[in-house]
Coordinates of C-alpha atoms (C1' of nucleotides) in Angstrom, one line a residue:
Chain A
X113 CA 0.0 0.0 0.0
X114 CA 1.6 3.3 -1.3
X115 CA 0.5 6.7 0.6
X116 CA 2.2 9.1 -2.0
X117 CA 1.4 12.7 -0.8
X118 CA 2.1 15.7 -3.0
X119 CA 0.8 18.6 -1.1
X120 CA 1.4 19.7 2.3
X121 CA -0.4 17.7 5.3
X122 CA -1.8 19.6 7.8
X123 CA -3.7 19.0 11.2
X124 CA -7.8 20.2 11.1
X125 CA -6.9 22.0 14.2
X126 CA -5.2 24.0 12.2
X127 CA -7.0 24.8 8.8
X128 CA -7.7 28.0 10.1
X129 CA -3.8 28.8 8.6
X130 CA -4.0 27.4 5.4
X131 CA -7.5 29.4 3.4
X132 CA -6.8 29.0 -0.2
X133 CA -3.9 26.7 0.0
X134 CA -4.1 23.1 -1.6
X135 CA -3.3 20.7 1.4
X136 CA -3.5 17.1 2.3
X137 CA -5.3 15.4 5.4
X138 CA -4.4 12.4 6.8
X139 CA -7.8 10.5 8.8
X140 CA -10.7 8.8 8.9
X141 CA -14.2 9.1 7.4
X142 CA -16.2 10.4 10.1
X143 CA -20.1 10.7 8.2
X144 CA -21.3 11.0 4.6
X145 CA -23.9 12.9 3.4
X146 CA -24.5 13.0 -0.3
X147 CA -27.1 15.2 -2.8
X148 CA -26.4 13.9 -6.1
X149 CA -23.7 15.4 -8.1
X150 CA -22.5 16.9 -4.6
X151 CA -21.1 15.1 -1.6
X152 CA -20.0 16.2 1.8
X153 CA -17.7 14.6 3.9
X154 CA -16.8 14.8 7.4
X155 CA -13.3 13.9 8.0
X156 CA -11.5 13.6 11.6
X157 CA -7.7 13.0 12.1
X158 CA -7.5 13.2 15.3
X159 CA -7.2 16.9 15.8
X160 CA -10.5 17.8 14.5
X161 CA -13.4 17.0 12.1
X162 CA -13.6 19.2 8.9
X163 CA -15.9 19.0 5.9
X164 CA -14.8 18.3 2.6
X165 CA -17.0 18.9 -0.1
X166 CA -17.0 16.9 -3.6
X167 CA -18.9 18.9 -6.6
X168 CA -18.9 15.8 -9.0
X169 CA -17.8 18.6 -12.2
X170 CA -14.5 19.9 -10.3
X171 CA -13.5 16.2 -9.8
X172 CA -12.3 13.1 -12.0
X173 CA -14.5 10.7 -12.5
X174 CA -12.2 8.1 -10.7
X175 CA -12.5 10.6 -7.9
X176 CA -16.0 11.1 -7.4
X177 CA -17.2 7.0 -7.9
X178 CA -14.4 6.7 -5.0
X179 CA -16.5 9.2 -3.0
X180 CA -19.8 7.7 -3.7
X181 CA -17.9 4.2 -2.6
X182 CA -16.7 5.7 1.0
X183 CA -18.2 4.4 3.9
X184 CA -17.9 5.7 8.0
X185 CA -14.3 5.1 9.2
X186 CA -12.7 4.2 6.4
X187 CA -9.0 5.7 6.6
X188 CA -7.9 7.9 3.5
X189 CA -5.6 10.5 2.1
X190 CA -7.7 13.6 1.1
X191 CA -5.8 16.5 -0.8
X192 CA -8.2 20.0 -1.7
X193 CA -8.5 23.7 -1.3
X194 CA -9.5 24.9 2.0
X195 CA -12.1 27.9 2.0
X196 CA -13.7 29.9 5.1
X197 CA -17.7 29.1 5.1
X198 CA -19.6 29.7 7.8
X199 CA -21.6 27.1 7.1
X200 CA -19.3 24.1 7.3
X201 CA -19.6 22.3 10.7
X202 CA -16.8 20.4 12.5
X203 CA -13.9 21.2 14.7
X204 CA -13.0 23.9 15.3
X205 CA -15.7 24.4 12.0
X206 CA -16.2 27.4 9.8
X207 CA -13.9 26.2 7.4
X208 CA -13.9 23.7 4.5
X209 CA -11.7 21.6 2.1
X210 CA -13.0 21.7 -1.3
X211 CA -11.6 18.0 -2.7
X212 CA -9.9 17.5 -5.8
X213 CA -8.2 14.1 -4.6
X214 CA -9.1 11.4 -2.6
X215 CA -7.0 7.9 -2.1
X216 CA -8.2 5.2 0.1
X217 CA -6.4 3.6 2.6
X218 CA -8.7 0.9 3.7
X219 CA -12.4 1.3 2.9
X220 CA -14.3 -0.1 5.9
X221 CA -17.1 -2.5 5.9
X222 CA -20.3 -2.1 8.2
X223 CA -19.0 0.3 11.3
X224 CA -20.4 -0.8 14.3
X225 CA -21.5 2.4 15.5
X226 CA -23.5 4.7 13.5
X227 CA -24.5 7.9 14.1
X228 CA -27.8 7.1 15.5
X229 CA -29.1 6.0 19.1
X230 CA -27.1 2.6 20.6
X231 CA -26.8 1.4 24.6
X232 CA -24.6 1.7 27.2
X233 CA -23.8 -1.5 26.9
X234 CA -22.9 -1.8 23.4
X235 CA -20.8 1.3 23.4
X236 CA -19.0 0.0 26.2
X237 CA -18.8 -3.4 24.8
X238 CA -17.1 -1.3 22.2
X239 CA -14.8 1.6 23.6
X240 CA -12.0 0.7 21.8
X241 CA -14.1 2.1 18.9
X242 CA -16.2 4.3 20.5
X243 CA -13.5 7.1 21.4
X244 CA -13.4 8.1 18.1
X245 CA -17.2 9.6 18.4
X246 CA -16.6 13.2 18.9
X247 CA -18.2 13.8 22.3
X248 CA -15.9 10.9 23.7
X249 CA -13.3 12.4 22.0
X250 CA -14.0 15.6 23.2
X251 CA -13.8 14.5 26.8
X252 CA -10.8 12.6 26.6
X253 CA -9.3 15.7 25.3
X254 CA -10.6 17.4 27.5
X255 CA -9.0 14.8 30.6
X256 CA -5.4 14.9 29.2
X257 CA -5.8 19.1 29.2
X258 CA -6.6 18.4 32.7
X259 CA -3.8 16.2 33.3
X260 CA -1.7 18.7 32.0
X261 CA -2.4 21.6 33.8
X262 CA -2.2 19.6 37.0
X263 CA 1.6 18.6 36.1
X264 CA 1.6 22.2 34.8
X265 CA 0.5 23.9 38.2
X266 CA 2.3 21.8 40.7
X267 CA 5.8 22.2 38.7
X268 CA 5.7 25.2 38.4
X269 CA 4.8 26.2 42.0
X270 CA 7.5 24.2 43.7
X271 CA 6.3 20.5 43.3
X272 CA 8.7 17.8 42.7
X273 CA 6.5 14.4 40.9
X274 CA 7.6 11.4 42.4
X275 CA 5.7 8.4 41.9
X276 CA 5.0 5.8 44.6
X277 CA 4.5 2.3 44.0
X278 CA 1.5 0.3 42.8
X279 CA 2.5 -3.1 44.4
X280 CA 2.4 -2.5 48.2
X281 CA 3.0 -4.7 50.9
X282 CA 0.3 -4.5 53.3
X283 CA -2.8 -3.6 53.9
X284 CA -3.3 0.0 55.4
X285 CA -7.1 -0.6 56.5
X286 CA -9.2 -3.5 56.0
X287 CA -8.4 -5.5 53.3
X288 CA -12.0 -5.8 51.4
X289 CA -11.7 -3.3 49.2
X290 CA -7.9 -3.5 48.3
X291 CA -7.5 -5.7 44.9
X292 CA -5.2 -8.7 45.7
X293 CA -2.1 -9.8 43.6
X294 CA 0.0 -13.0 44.3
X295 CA 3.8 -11.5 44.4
X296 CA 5.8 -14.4 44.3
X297 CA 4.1 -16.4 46.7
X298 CA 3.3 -14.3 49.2
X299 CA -0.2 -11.8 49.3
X300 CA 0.5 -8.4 48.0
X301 CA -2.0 -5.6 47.2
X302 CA -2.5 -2.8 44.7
X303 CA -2.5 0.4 46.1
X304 CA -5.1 2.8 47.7
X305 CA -2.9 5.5 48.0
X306 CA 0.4 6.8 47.5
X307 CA 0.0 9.2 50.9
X308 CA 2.1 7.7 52.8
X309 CA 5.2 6.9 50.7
X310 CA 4.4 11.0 50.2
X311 CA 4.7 11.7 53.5
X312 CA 8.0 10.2 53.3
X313 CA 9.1 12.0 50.3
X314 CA 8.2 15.3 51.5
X315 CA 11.4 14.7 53.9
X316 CA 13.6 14.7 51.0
X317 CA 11.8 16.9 48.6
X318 CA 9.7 19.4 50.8
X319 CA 7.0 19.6 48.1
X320 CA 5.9 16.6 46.0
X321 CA 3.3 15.1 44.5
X322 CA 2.3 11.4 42.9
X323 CA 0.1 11.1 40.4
X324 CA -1.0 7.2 38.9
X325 CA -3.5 5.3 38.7
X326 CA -5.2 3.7 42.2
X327 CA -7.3 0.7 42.8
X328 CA -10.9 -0.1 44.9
X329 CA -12.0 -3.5 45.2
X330 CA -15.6 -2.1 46.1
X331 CA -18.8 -2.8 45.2
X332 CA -19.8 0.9 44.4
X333 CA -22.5 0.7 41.4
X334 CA -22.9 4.3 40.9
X335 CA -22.1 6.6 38.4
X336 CA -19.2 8.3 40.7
X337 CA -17.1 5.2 41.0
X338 CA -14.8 3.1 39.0
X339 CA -12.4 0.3 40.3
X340 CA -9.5 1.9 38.6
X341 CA -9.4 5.5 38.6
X342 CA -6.2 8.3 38.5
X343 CA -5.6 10.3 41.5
X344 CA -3.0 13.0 41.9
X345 CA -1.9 13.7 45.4
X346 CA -0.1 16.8 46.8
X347 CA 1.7 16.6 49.9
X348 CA 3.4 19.4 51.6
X349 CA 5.9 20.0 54.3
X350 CA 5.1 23.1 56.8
X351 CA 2.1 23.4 56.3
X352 CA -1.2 23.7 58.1
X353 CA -5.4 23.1 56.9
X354 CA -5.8 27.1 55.8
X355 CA -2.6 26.9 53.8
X356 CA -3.4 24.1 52.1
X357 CA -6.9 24.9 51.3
X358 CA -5.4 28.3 49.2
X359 CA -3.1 25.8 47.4
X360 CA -6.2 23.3 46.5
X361 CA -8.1 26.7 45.2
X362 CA -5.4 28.2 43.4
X363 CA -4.9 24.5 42.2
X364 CA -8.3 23.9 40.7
X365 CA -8.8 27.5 39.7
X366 CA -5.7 27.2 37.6
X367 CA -7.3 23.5 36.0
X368 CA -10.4 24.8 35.4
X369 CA -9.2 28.2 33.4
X370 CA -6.6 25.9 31.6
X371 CA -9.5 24.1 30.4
X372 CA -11.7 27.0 29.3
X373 CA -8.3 28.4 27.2
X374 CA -7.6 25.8 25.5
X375 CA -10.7 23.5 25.2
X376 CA -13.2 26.0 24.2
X377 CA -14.1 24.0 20.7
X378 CA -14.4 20.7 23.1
X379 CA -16.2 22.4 25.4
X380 CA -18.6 23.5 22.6
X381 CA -19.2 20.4 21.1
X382 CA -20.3 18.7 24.7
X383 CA -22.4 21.5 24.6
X384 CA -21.5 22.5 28.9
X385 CA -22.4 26.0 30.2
X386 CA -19.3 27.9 30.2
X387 CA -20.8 30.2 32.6
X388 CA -21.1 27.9 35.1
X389 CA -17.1 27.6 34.7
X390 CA -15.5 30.9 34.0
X391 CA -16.1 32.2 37.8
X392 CA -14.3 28.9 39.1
X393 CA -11.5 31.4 40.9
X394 CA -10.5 31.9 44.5
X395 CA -11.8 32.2 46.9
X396 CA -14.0 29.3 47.3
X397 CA -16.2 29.2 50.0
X398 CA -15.3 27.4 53.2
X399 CA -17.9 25.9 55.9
X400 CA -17.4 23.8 58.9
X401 CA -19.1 20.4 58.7
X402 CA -21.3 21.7 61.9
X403 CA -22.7 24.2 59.6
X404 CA -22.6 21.9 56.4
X405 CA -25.2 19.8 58.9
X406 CA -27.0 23.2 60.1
X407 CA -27.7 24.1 56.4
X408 CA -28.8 20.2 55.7
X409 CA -31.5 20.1 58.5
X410 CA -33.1 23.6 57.6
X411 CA -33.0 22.2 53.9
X412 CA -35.0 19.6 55.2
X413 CA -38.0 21.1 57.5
X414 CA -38.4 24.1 54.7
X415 CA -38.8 20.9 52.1
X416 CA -42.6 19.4 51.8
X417 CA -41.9 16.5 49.6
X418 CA -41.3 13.7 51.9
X419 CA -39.3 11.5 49.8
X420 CA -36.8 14.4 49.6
X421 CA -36.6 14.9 53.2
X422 CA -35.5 11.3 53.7
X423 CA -32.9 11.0 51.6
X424 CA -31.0 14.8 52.8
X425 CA -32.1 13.4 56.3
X426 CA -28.6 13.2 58.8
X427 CA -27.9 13.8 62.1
X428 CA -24.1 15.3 63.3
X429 CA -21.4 12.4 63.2
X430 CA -23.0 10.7 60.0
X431 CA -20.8 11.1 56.9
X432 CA -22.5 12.4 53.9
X433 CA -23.9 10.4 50.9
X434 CA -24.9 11.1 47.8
X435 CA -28.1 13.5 48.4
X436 CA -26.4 15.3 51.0
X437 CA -23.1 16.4 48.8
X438 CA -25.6 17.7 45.8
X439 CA -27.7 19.5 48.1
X440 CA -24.9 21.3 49.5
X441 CA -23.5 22.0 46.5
X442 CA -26.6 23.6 44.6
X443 CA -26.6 26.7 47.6
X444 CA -22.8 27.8 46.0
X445 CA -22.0 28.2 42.5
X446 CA -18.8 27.5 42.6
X447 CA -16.9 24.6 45.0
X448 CA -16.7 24.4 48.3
X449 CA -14.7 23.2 51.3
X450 CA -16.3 21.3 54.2
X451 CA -13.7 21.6 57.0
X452 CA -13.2 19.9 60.3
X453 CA -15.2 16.3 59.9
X454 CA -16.1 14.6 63.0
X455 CA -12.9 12.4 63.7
X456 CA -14.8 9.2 63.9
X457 CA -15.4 9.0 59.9
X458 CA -12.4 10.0 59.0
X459 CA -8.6 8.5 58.7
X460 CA -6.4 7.9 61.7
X461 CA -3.5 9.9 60.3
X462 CA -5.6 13.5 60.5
X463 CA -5.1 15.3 63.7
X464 CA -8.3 16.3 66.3
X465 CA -8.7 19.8 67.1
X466 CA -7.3 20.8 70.1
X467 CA -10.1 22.0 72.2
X468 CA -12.8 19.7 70.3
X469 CA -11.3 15.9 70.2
X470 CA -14.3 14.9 68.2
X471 CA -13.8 16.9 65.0
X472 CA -10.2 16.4 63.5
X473 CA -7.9 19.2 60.8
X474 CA -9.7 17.6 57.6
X475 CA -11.2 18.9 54.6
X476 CA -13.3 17.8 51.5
X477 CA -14.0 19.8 48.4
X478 CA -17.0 19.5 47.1
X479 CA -17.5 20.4 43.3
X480 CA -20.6 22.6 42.1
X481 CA -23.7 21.8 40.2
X482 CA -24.2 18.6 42.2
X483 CA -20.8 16.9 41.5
X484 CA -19.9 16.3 44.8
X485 CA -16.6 15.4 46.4
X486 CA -13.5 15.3 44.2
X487 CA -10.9 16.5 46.7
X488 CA -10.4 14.9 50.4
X489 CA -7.5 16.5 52.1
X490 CA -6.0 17.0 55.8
X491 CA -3.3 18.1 58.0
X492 CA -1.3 14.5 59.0
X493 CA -0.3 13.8 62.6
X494 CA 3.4 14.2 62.8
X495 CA 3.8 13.7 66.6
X496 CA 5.3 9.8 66.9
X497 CA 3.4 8.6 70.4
X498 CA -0.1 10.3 68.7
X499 CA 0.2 8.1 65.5
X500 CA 0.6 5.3 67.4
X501 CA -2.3 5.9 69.7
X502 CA -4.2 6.6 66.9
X503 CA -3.2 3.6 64.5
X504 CA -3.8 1.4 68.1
X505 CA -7.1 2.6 68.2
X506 CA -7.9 2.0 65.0
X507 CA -7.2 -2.1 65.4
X508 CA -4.5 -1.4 62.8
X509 CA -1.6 -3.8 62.1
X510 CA 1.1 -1.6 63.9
X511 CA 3.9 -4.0 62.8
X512 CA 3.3 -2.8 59.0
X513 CA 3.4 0.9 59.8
X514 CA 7.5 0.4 60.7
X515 CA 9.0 2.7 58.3
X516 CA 6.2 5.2 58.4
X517 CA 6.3 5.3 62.1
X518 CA 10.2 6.3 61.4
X519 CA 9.0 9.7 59.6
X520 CA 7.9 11.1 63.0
X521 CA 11.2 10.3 64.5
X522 CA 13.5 11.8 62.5
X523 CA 12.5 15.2 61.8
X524 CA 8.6 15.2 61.9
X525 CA 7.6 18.2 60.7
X526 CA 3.6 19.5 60.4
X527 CA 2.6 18.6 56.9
X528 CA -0.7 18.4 55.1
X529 CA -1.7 16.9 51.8
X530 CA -4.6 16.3 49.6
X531 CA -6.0 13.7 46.6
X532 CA -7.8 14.9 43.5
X533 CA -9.8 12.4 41.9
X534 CA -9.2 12.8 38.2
X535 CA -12.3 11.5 36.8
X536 CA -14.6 12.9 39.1
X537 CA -13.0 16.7 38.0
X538 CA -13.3 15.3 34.0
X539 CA -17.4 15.1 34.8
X540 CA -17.9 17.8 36.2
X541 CA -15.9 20.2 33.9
X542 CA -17.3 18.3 31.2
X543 CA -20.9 18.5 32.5
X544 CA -21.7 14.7 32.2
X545 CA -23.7 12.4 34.1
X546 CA -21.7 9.2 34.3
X547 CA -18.2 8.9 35.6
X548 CA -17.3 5.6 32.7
X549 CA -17.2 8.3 29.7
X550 CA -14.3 10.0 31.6
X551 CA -11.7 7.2 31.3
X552 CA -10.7 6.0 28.0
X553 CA -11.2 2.3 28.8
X554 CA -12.9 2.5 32.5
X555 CA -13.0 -0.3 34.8
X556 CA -16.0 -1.0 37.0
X557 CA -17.6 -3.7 38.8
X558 CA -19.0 -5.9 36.1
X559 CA -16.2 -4.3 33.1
X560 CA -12.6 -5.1 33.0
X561 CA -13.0 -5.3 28.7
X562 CA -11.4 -4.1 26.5
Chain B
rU213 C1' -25.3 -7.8 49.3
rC214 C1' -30.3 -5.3 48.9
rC215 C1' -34.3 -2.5 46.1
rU216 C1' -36.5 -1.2 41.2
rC217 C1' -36.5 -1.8 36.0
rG218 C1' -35.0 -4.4 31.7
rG219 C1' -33.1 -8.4 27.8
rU220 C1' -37.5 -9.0 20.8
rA221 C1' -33.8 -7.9 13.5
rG222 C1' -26.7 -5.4 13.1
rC223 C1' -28.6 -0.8 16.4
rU224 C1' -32.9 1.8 19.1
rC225 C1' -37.5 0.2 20.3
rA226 C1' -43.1 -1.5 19.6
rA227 C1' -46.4 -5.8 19.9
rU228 C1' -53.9 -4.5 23.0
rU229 C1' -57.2 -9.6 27.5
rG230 C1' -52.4 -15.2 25.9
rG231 C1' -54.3 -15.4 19.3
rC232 C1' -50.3 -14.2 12.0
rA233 C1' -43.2 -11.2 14.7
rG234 C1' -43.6 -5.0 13.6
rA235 C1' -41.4 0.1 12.8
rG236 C1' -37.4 3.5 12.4
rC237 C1' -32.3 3.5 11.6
rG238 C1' -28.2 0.7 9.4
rA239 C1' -26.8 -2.2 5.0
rU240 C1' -27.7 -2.9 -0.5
rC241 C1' -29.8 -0.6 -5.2
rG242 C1' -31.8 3.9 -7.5
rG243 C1' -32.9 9.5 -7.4
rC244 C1' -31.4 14.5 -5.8
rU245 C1' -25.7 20.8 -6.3
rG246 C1' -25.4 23.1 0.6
rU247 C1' -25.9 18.6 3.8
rU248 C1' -25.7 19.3 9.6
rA249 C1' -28.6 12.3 13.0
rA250 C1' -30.3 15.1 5.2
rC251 C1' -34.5 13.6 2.3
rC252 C1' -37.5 10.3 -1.4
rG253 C1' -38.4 5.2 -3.5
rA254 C1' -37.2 -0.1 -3.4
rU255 C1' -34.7 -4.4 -1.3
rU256 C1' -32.7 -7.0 3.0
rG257 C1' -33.5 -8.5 7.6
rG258 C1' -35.8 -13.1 13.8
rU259 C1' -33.1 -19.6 18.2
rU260 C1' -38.1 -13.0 21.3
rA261 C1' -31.2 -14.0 26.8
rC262 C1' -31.0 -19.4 28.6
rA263 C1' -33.5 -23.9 30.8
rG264 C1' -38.0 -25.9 32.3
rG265 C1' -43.5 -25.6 33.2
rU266 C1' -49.0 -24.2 32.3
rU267 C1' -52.1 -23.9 27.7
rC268 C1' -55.6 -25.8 21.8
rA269 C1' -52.1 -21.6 21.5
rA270 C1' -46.6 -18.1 25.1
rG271 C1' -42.5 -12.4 23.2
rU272 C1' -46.7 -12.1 26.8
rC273 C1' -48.4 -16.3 32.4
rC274 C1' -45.3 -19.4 36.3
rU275 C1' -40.3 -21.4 38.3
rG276 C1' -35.1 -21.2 38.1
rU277 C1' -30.5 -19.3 35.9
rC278 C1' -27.5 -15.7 33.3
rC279 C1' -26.6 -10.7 31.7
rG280 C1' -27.4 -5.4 31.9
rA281 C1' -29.2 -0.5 33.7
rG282 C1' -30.6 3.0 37.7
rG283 C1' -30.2 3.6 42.9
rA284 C1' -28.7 2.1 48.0
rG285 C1' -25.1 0.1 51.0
rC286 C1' -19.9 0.5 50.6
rC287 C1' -16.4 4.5 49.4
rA288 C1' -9.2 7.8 54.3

RNA sequence: UCCUCGGUAGCUCAAUUGGCAGAGCGAUCGGCUGUUAACCGAUUGGUUACAGGUUCAAGUCCUGUCCGAGGAGCCA
């Protein structure tokens, strides 16, 4: 198979440069629509989608039965004369290649997914294919930006990346939802976390970060959970629960604008409310569990529908489900930080307040338009005899917390850190409903294929 | 693990009280010079998830199994 290109390739994200030049595109037949003696074609390569129009008199006749012939996905070489028309759609759209050569690659016979109506489950059955539809596309473009600007934010304001390992030793709390591995013979686990292997890096590093994929063997059915999902974790030294919570606004502030620069076409296409986005800057708004339970009850004797009044219905101590985060988050518009969770519900590592044992240095941010949580966060106990109160308590192994016992020997310092569920940030920036679209091959409880 | 709903053509779905298995889309063929999920005409399409039962007759009713969806629980 020859690819023999005479003219200049170019990438549809950037036709904008190239009005009356005769170029070449390298892709994929996206959709066909023909009238006739005229044909239009929507091409993607990866970069974009443009339309290519085929008058049957400015072609060869070789050329136009080959465009009659093309089906969906079939990968050719299309050469033409790009013109600005306000009426061609695509990415970024408003421009269009008028064709004067076409040369098939592979011409593809019946495409599984057509532009019309299918299921979950077929899609999913099918997501090695189905990334190429535009709005999957879109989001996963959308989740690398995001990815980006995270490495983008934390190297630049001091961060070091280090990554922490996937195969861990032990299990830090119960065992039923870490995934089991045999490692030679003996049980090994994949990882939860990379916290605490943080926690020792900040000793060498001051300011690092990991960021990798992490692992729950639960048996979460919902559409904010996946068994496999990518977390990036900052962990500072010298640093206390109101410095950290600037970092985690300037943080998402910084992810969210990053987004609006330089996904505005992807944006588009998934058709989210800008709006809703463009104020995401600090401050963010910061209340105390107490008063996130305050707000809850009065929510729930000014309510009349019953059903309603169950499900935000919670009592101080309880940690907050589903109904409870997107009630809370529909009286802000933009996220917000509930600070100082009762102790009992939360890790052993976070410190209690001093004066109030029973509420501990933590904080969750929760993400607007009923998105709920997508960062958890604390201050970490770095006094030694504390920790291992605390890990006692908790009818922890103590034996397996060795080496990060040592940290608080050896030049403990006070240190706080937080996770940022990736997936969870890609919906809501995204403005979709189910949490498997934001992963380009997600795993869940009944999907581990492809 | 629990609750609710579902599984019928390649896809999305319909099928009245238990009474001939249907439509749209796709695909194929033909027509059309501005389509945006084009449109018009024709052709093509079935182990009704699986196993058993009731009945003159089961997609429909009963029992069991499998698979999926939504939610709950769970979720540092």
């Amino acid at each position: 198979m020859t690819c023999e290109v005479t003219f200049m390739i170019i990438r549809i994200e950037n036709i904008a440069d190239y009005v009356d030049q005769t170029i070449t595109m390298q892709g994929w037949i996206y959709a066909k629509t023909g009238k006739g003696k005229l044909h239009f074609i929507q091409l993607r390569d990866g970069t974009g989608i443009a339309q290519c129009v085929v008058f049957q008199k400015e072609v060869s006749e070789e050329v136009f039965d080959v465009t009659q012939q093309l089906t969906q996905e079939s990968s050719v070489l299309l050469t033409g004369t790009v013109r600005k028309d306000e009426r061609a759609p695509g990415v970024p759209g408003g421009y269009e290649v008028g064709v004067t050569d076409i040369q098939v690659i592979q011409s593809v016979n019946e495409y599984p997914i057509t532009p019309k109506e299918h299921g979950v489950e077929f899609l999913l059955d099918r997501r090695h294919l189905w990334i190429r539809s535009s709005r999957q596309w879109a989001i996963l473009r959308i989740r690398a930006c995001i990815m980006r600007s995270i490495r983008e934010w934390l190297d630049e304001n001091g961060f070091l990346e280090m990554t922490t390992p996937v195969i861990t030793p032990a299990a830090v709390e119960g065992t039923s939802t870490l995934f089991e591995i045999d490692y030679f013979d003996k049980t090994a686990y994949l990882c939860q976390t990379g916290q605490l292997y943080n926690e020792a890096n900040i000793a060498a590093f001051g300011k690092v970060y990991a960021f990798g994929p992490t692992f729950r063997a639960e048996k979460s059915k919902t559409r904010r959970h996946l068994t496999e999902f990518w977390m990036v974790e900052p962990e500072i030294a010298y640093c206390d629960l109101g410095q950290l919570l600037e970092i985690e606004e300037q943080f998402v502030s910084h992810i969210v604008q990053s987004c609006l620069k330089k996904c505005s076409a992807e944006l588009a296409l998934l058709g989210r409310d800008i709006s809703m986005l463009s104020n995401i800057k600090p401050p963010f708004p910061r209340i105390t569990y107490d008063n996130a339970i305050e707000r809850l009850i009065d929510l729930k004797n000014e309510t009349d529908d019953p059903e309603q009044k169950s499900l935000i219905d919670i009592e101080w101590g309880d940690d907050f489900g589903a109904p409870h985060e997107t009630a809370l988050t529909q009286m802000f518009d933009k996220p917000v930080f509930i600070t100082h969770y009762p102790t009992q519900v939360k890790a052993f590592y976070m410190p209690v307040l001093e004066n109030r044992p029973e509420v501990c240095c933590s904080a969750d941010l929760l993400a607007p338009e009923g998105y709920g949580e997508i960062i958890g966060g604390s201050e970490r106990i770095h006094d030694h005899d504390t920790l291992v109160n605390r890990i006692k308590e908790h009818n922890l192994p103590i034996e397996t917390y060795d080496w990060y016992l040592d940290l608080r020997k050896y030049g403990s310092v006070p240190h706080s850190g937080f996770g940022l569920g990736i997936e969870r940030t890609v919906s809501w920036i995204c403005g979709i409903e189910h949490i498997r679209e934001t992963s380009p091959y997600p795993r869940m409880i009944n999907r581990d294929n492809p």
